[in-house]
Amino acid sequence: MPRPIARVVAALSCALLLTSCAEVGDVVSGDRTRYVVSGASMEPTIPAGTRVWGSRVDEGFSPARGQVVVYAPPAAWGPIAEALAHRVIGLPGETVMCCASDGSLVLDGQPLVEGYLAEQEDCNGPMVSLCRDDWSVTVPEGHVFLMGDNRAYAADSSDQICPPAAGEARCAEHANDPFVPISSIIAVLDP
């Protein structure tokens, strides 16, 4: 049986979701939902306007690295959208760091090979503070670290990391709160 939050989000018809998000669509076969990706943050993997299918997850779901998931963003992220779609990068207990000399992410000390990324003009790192390359986070139990494939246009976990000396007002509100509770994951998009 789907978690209550998944049922609420799945019941919303045509709720516009921003950035790397989808419109919630028709539920088919009880556990599958159609989404329309409306933003650029998952390009080139999922171009804006593409219809995709996802399977809703049940309580006890264990995400896998590389899965593209639909989730309810944490309230601390502000009014971004009702749901977002991003790729699982870091799992509980793992350390994600930006970046290796080639701009790739580092996962537990090893460069992460991500052949699905959109090419970026300046770097292939996250959009946090214009591609800062000096952050490291360890994912707490019960959470994941999620990122879009088009890093320059993704309001994802990396966008929620505030540099220690940043003076942005946004940083005071949700400083260093980049993690998404696994319980907030609504669906896994079909590959």
mmCIF file of N, CA and C in Angstrom, residues 30-105:
data_model
loop_
_atom_site.group_PDB
_atom_site.id
_atom_site.type_symbol
_atom_site.label_atom_id
_atom_site.label_comp_id
_atom_site.label_asym_id
_atom_site.label_seq_id
_atom_site.Cartn_x
_atom_site.Cartn_y
_atom_site.Cartn_z
ATOM 1 N N GLY A 30 -3.247 0.966 -10.773
ATOM 2 C CA GLY A 30 -3.158 1.138 -9.326
ATOM 3 C C GLY A 30 -1.833 1.632 -8.794
ATOM 4 N N ASP A 31 -0.712 1.323 -9.453
ATOM 5 C CA ASP A 31 0.566 1.735 -8.886
ATOM 6 C C ASP A 31 1.455 2.477 -9.875
ATOM 7 N N ARG A 32 0.959 2.768 -11.061
ATOM 8 C CA ARG A 32 1.750 3.481 -12.069
ATOM 9 C C ARG A 32 1.108 4.828 -12.360
ATOM 10 N N THR A 33 1.959 5.844 -12.508
ATOM 11 C CA THR A 33 1.494 7.200 -12.751
ATOM 12 C C THR A 33 2.233 7.759 -13.956
ATOM 13 N N ARG A 34 1.514 8.527 -14.761
ATOM 14 C CA ARG A 34 2.127 9.192 -15.908
ATOM 15 C C ARG A 34 2.523 10.600 -15.498
ATOM 16 N N TYR A 35 3.740 10.998 -15.870
ATOM 17 C CA TYR A 35 4.249 12.332 -15.578
ATOM 18 C C TYR A 35 4.650 13.003 -16.883
ATOM 19 N N VAL A 36 4.523 14.312 -16.940
ATOM 20 C CA VAL A 36 5.021 15.093 -18.060
ATOM 21 C C VAL A 36 6.119 15.983 -17.503
ATOM 22 N N VAL A 37 7.334 15.777 -17.961
ATOM 23 C CA VAL A 37 8.462 16.569 -17.477
ATOM 24 C C VAL A 37 8.330 17.972 -18.052
ATOM 25 N N SER A 38 8.318 18.972 -17.192
ATOM 26 C CA SER A 38 8.072 20.336 -17.658
ATOM 27 C C SER A 38 9.297 21.230 -17.634
ATOM 28 N N GLY A 39 10.391 20.776 -17.079
ATOM 29 C CA GLY A 39 11.581 21.619 -16.984
ATOM 30 C C GLY A 39 12.799 20.970 -17.600
ATOM 31 N N ALA A 40 13.922 21.675 -17.541
ATOM 32 C CA ALA A 40 15.152 21.241 -18.211
ATOM 33 C C ALA A 40 16.136 20.510 -17.313
ATOM 34 N N SER A 41 15.860 20.336 -16.039
ATOM 35 C CA SER A 41 16.901 19.815 -15.150
ATOM 36 C C SER A 41 17.236 18.346 -15.343
ATOM 37 N N MET A 42 16.414 17.587 -16.045
ATOM 38 C CA MET A 42 16.754 16.177 -16.309
ATOM 39 C C MET A 42 17.199 15.951 -17.755
ATOM 40 N N GLU A 43 17.391 17.037 -18.509
ATOM 41 C CA GLU A 43 17.911 16.890 -19.879
ATOM 42 C C GLU A 43 19.391 16.522 -19.812
ATOM 43 N N PRO A 44 19.920 15.757 -20.747
ATOM 44 C CA PRO A 44 19.277 15.245 -21.949
ATOM 45 C C PRO A 44 18.515 13.941 -21.740
ATOM 46 N N THR A 45 18.600 13.358 -20.536
ATOM 47 C CA THR A 45 17.952 12.070 -20.285
ATOM 48 C C THR A 45 16.455 12.145 -20.531
ATOM 49 N N ILE A 46 15.808 13.172 -19.966
ATOM 50 C CA ILE A 46 14.365 13.342 -20.130
ATOM 51 C C ILE A 46 14.133 14.778 -20.601
ATOM 52 N N PRO A 47 13.969 14.988 -21.908
ATOM 53 C CA PRO A 47 13.738 16.347 -22.415
ATOM 54 C C PRO A 47 12.427 16.934 -21.903
ATOM 55 N N ALA A 48 12.396 18.248 -21.734
ATOM 56 C CA ALA A 48 11.177 18.939 -21.314
ATOM 57 C C ALA A 48 10.047 18.576 -22.270
ATOM 58 N N GLY A 49 8.865 18.328 -21.710
ATOM 59 C CA GLY A 49 7.697 17.965 -22.503
ATOM 60 C C GLY A 49 7.518 16.473 -22.700
ATOM 61 N N THR A 50 8.485 15.669 -22.276
ATOM 62 C CA THR A 50 8.412 14.219 -22.437
ATOM 63 C C THR A 50 7.445 13.616 -21.426
ATOM 64 N N ARG A 51 6.647 12.663 -21.883
ATOM 65 C CA ARG A 51 5.760 11.900 -20.990
ATOM 66 C C ARG A 51 6.510 10.654 -20.531
ATOM 67 N N VAL A 52 6.522 10.451 -19.238
ATOM 68 C CA VAL A 52 7.212 9.291 -18.674
ATOM 69 C C VAL A 52 6.291 8.585 -17.688
ATOM 70 N N TRP A 53 6.578 7.330 -17.442
ATOM 71 C CA TRP A 53 5.807 6.544 -16.481
ATOM 72 C C TRP A 53 6.658 6.262 -15.264
ATOM 73 N N GLY A 54 6.009 6.229 -14.116
ATOM 74 C CA GLY A 54 6.695 5.900 -12.885
ATOM 75 C C GLY A 54 5.869 4.950 -12.047
ATOM 76 N N SER A 55 6.563 4.157 -11.259
ATOM 77 C CA SER A 55 5.906 3.231 -10.336
ATOM 78 C C SER A 55 5.954 3.821 -8.939
ATOM 79 N N ARG A 56 4.801 3.966 -8.320
ATOM 80 C CA ARG A 56 4.751 4.486 -6.952
ATOM 81 C C ARG A 56 5.450 3.508 -6.022
ATOM 82 N N VAL A 57 6.032 4.054 -4.970
ATOM 83 C CA VAL A 57 6.777 3.214 -4.031
ATOM 84 C C VAL A 57 5.977 3.008 -2.752
ATOM 85 N N ASP A 58 6.251 1.908 -2.103
ATOM 86 C CA ASP A 58 5.600 1.567 -0.843
ATOM 87 C C ASP A 58 6.511 1.904 0.328
ATOM 88 N N GLU A 59 5.938 1.896 1.515
ATOM 89 C CA GLU A 59 6.714 2.086 2.728
ATOM 90 C C GLU A 59 7.794 1.019 2.774
ATOM 91 N N GLY A 60 8.992 1.398 3.189
ATOM 92 C CA GLY A 60 10.106 0.456 3.230
ATOM 93 C C GLY A 60 10.926 0.446 1.952
ATOM 94 N N PHE A 61 10.573 1.289 0.982
ATOM 95 C CA PHE A 61 11.305 1.391 -0.283
ATOM 96 C C PHE A 61 12.773 1.706 -0.020
ATOM 97 N N SER A 62 13.665 1.030 -0.741
ATOM 98 C CA SER A 62 15.104 1.288 -0.660
ATOM 99 C C SER A 62 15.586 1.770 -2.022
ATOM 100 N N PRO A 63 15.949 3.050 -2.131
ATOM 101 C CA PRO A 63 16.397 3.571 -3.425
ATOM 102 C C PRO A 63 17.757 3.012 -3.823
ATOM 103 N N ALA A 64 18.026 3.042 -5.117
ATOM 104 C CA ALA A 64 19.313 2.614 -5.652
ATOM 105 C C ALA A 64 19.947 3.785 -6.385
ATOM 106 N N ARG A 65 21.273 3.851 -6.322
ATOM 107 C CA ARG A 65 21.972 4.924 -7.025
ATOM 108 C C ARG A 65 21.647 4.856 -8.516
ATOM 109 N N GLY A 66 21.411 6.011 -9.093
ATOM 110 C CA GLY A 66 21.118 6.089 -10.511
ATOM 111 C C GLY A 66 19.641 6.126 -10.846
ATOM 112 N N GLN A 67 18.791 5.712 -9.915
ATOM 113 C CA GLN A 67 17.351 5.781 -10.182
ATOM 114 C C GLN A 67 16.913 7.239 -10.281
ATOM 115 N N VAL A 68 15.955 7.513 -11.175
ATOM 116 C CA VAL A 68 15.339 8.830 -11.235
ATOM 117 C C VAL A 68 14.032 8.718 -10.468
ATOM 118 N N VAL A 69 13.887 9.546 -9.441
ATOM 119 C CA VAL A 69 12.735 9.455 -8.553
ATOM 120 C C VAL A 69 11.933 10.746 -8.559
ATOM 121 N N VAL A 70 10.644 10.618 -8.285
ATOM 122 C CA VAL A 70 9.759 11.758 -8.058
ATOM 123 C C VAL A 70 9.608 11.856 -6.549
ATOM 124 N N TYR A 71 9.740 13.069 -6.002
ATOM 125 C CA TYR A 71 9.704 13.224 -4.552
ATOM 126 C C TYR A 71 9.093 14.561 -4.159
ATOM 127 N N ALA A 72 8.607 14.612 -2.942
ATOM 128 C CA ALA A 72 8.131 15.862 -2.353
ATOM 129 C C ALA A 72 9.344 16.539 -1.721
ATOM 130 N N PRO A 73 9.720 17.744 -2.196
ATOM 131 C CA PRO A 73 10.907 18.393 -1.636
ATOM 132 C C PRO A 73 10.693 18.771 -0.170
ATOM 133 N N PRO A 74 11.760 18.732 0.622
ATOM 134 C CA PRO A 74 11.641 19.131 2.029
ATOM 135 C C PRO A 74 11.107 20.558 2.161
ATOM 136 N N ALA A 75 10.307 20.804 3.176
ATOM 137 C CA ALA A 75 9.732 22.134 3.401
ATOM 138 C C ALA A 75 10.823 23.191 3.547
ATOM 139 N N ALA A 76 11.976 22.803 4.097
ATOM 140 C CA ALA A 76 13.071 23.758 4.289
ATOM 141 C C ALA A 76 13.625 24.292 2.972
ATOM 142 N N TRP A 77 13.329 23.629 1.859
ATOM 143 C CA TRP A 77 13.800 24.091 0.555
ATOM 144 C C TRP A 77 12.967 25.261 0.050
ATOM 145 N N GLY A 78 11.900 25.593 0.738
ATOM 146 C CA GLY A 78 11.048 26.692 0.310
ATOM 147 C C GLY A 78 10.015 26.220 -0.696
ATOM 148 N N PRO A 79 9.235 27.146 -1.225
ATOM 149 C CA PRO A 79 8.146 26.785 -2.143
ATOM 150 C C PRO A 79 8.646 26.528 -3.568
ATOM 151 N N ILE A 80 9.386 25.440 -3.759
ATOM 152 C CA ILE A 80 9.929 25.097 -5.077
ATOM 153 C C ILE A 80 8.826 24.509 -5.953
ATOM 154 N N ALA A 81 8.207 23.446 -5.488
ATOM 155 C CA ALA A 81 7.171 22.736 -6.238
ATOM 156 C C ALA A 81 6.569 21.687 -5.319
ATOM 157 N N GLU A 82 5.450 21.127 -5.738
ATOM 158 C CA GLU A 82 4.844 20.057 -4.947
ATOM 159 C C GLU A 82 5.619 18.763 -5.092
ATOM 160 N N ALA A 83 6.252 18.574 -6.248
ATOM 161 C CA ALA A 83 7.065 17.380 -6.478
ATOM 162 C C ALA A 83 8.151 17.715 -7.480
ATOM 163 N N LEU A 84 9.274 17.022 -7.348
ATOM 164 C CA LEU A 84 10.416 17.198 -8.239
ATOM 165 C C LEU A 84 10.859 15.820 -8.728
ATOM 166 N N ALA A 85 11.631 15.793 -9.800
ATOM 167 C CA ALA A 85 12.201 14.544 -10.304
ATOM 168 C C ALA A 85 13.703 14.733 -10.471
ATOM 169 N N HIS A 86 14.490 13.922 -9.761
ATOM 170 C CA HIS A 86 15.952 13.982 -9.845
ATOM 171 C C HIS A 86 16.532 12.580 -9.686
ATOM 172 N N ARG A 87 17.816 12.471 -9.962
ATOM 173 C CA ARG A 87 18.525 11.194 -9.900
ATOM 174 C C ARG A 87 19.140 10.974 -8.515
ATOM 175 N N VAL A 88 19.084 9.734 -8.025
ATOM 176 C CA VAL A 88 19.708 9.369 -6.750
ATOM 177 C C VAL A 88 21.223 9.325 -6.972
ATOM 178 N N ILE A 89 21.937 10.157 -6.217
ATOM 179 C CA ILE A 89 23.398 10.212 -6.296
ATOM 180 C C ILE A 89 24.016 9.592 -5.046
ATOM 181 N N GLY A 90 23.598 10.061 -3.864
ATOM 182 C CA GLY A 90 24.171 9.575 -2.615
ATOM 183 C C GLY A 90 23.146 8.846 -1.779
ATOM 184 N N LEU A 91 23.550 7.710 -1.234
ATOM 185 C CA LEU A 91 22.701 6.883 -0.366
ATOM 186 C C LEU A 91 23.127 7.072 1.092
ATOM 187 N N PRO A 92 22.316 6.609 2.046
ATOM 188 C CA PRO A 92 22.661 6.791 3.457
ATOM 189 C C PRO A 92 24.081 6.307 3.793
ATOM 190 N N GLY A 93 24.816 7.173 4.497
ATOM 191 C CA GLY A 93 26.163 6.840 4.932
ATOM 192 C C GLY A 93 27.256 7.187 3.932
ATOM 193 N N GLU A 94 26.899 7.548 2.708
ATOM 194 C CA GLU A 94 27.897 7.859 1.688
ATOM 195 C C GLU A 94 28.271 9.341 1.732
ATOM 196 N N THR A 95 29.506 9.630 1.314
ATOM 197 C CA THR A 95 29.986 11.003 1.240
ATOM 198 C C THR A 95 30.080 11.412 -0.220
ATOM 199 N N VAL A 96 29.387 12.518 -0.553
ATOM 200 C CA VAL A 96 29.402 13.083 -1.899
ATOM 201 C C VAL A 96 30.218 14.364 -1.820
ATOM 202 N N MET A 97 31.171 14.495 -2.754
ATOM 203 C CA MET A 97 32.055 15.658 -2.742
ATOM 204 C C MET A 97 32.138 16.253 -4.143
ATOM 205 N N CYS A 98 32.276 17.545 -4.200
ATOM 206 C CA CYS A 98 32.500 18.235 -5.466
ATOM 207 C C CYS A 98 33.833 18.934 -5.365
ATOM 208 N N CYS A 99 34.601 18.822 -6.296
ATOM 209 C CA CYS A 99 34.562 17.936 -7.453
ATOM 210 C C CYS A 99 35.981 17.465 -7.743
ATOM 211 N N ALA A 100 36.092 16.434 -8.558
ATOM 212 C CA ALA A 100 37.393 15.978 -9.043
ATOM 213 C C ALA A 100 37.924 16.996 -10.045
ATOM 214 N N SER A 101 39.178 16.888 -10.442
ATOM 215 C CA SER A 101 39.792 17.863 -11.351
ATOM 216 C C SER A 101 39.064 17.968 -12.685
ATOM 217 N N ASP A 102 38.357 16.907 -13.092
ATOM 218 C CA ASP A 102 37.614 16.955 -14.362
ATOM 219 C C ASP A 102 36.189 17.464 -14.191
ATOM 220 N N GLY A 103 35.824 17.883 -12.972
ATOM 221 C CA GLY A 103 34.489 18.410 -12.718
ATOM 222 C C GLY A 103 33.494 17.365 -12.278
ATOM 223 N N SER A 104 33.904 16.102 -12.211
ATOM 224 C CA SER A 104 32.962 15.047 -11.806
ATOM 225 C C SER A 104 32.815 15.015 -10.292
ATOM 226 N N LEU A 105 31.686 14.487 -9.847
ATOM 227 C CA LEU A 105 31.466 14.297 -8.418
ATOM 228 C C LEU A 105 32.348 13.166 -7.913
#
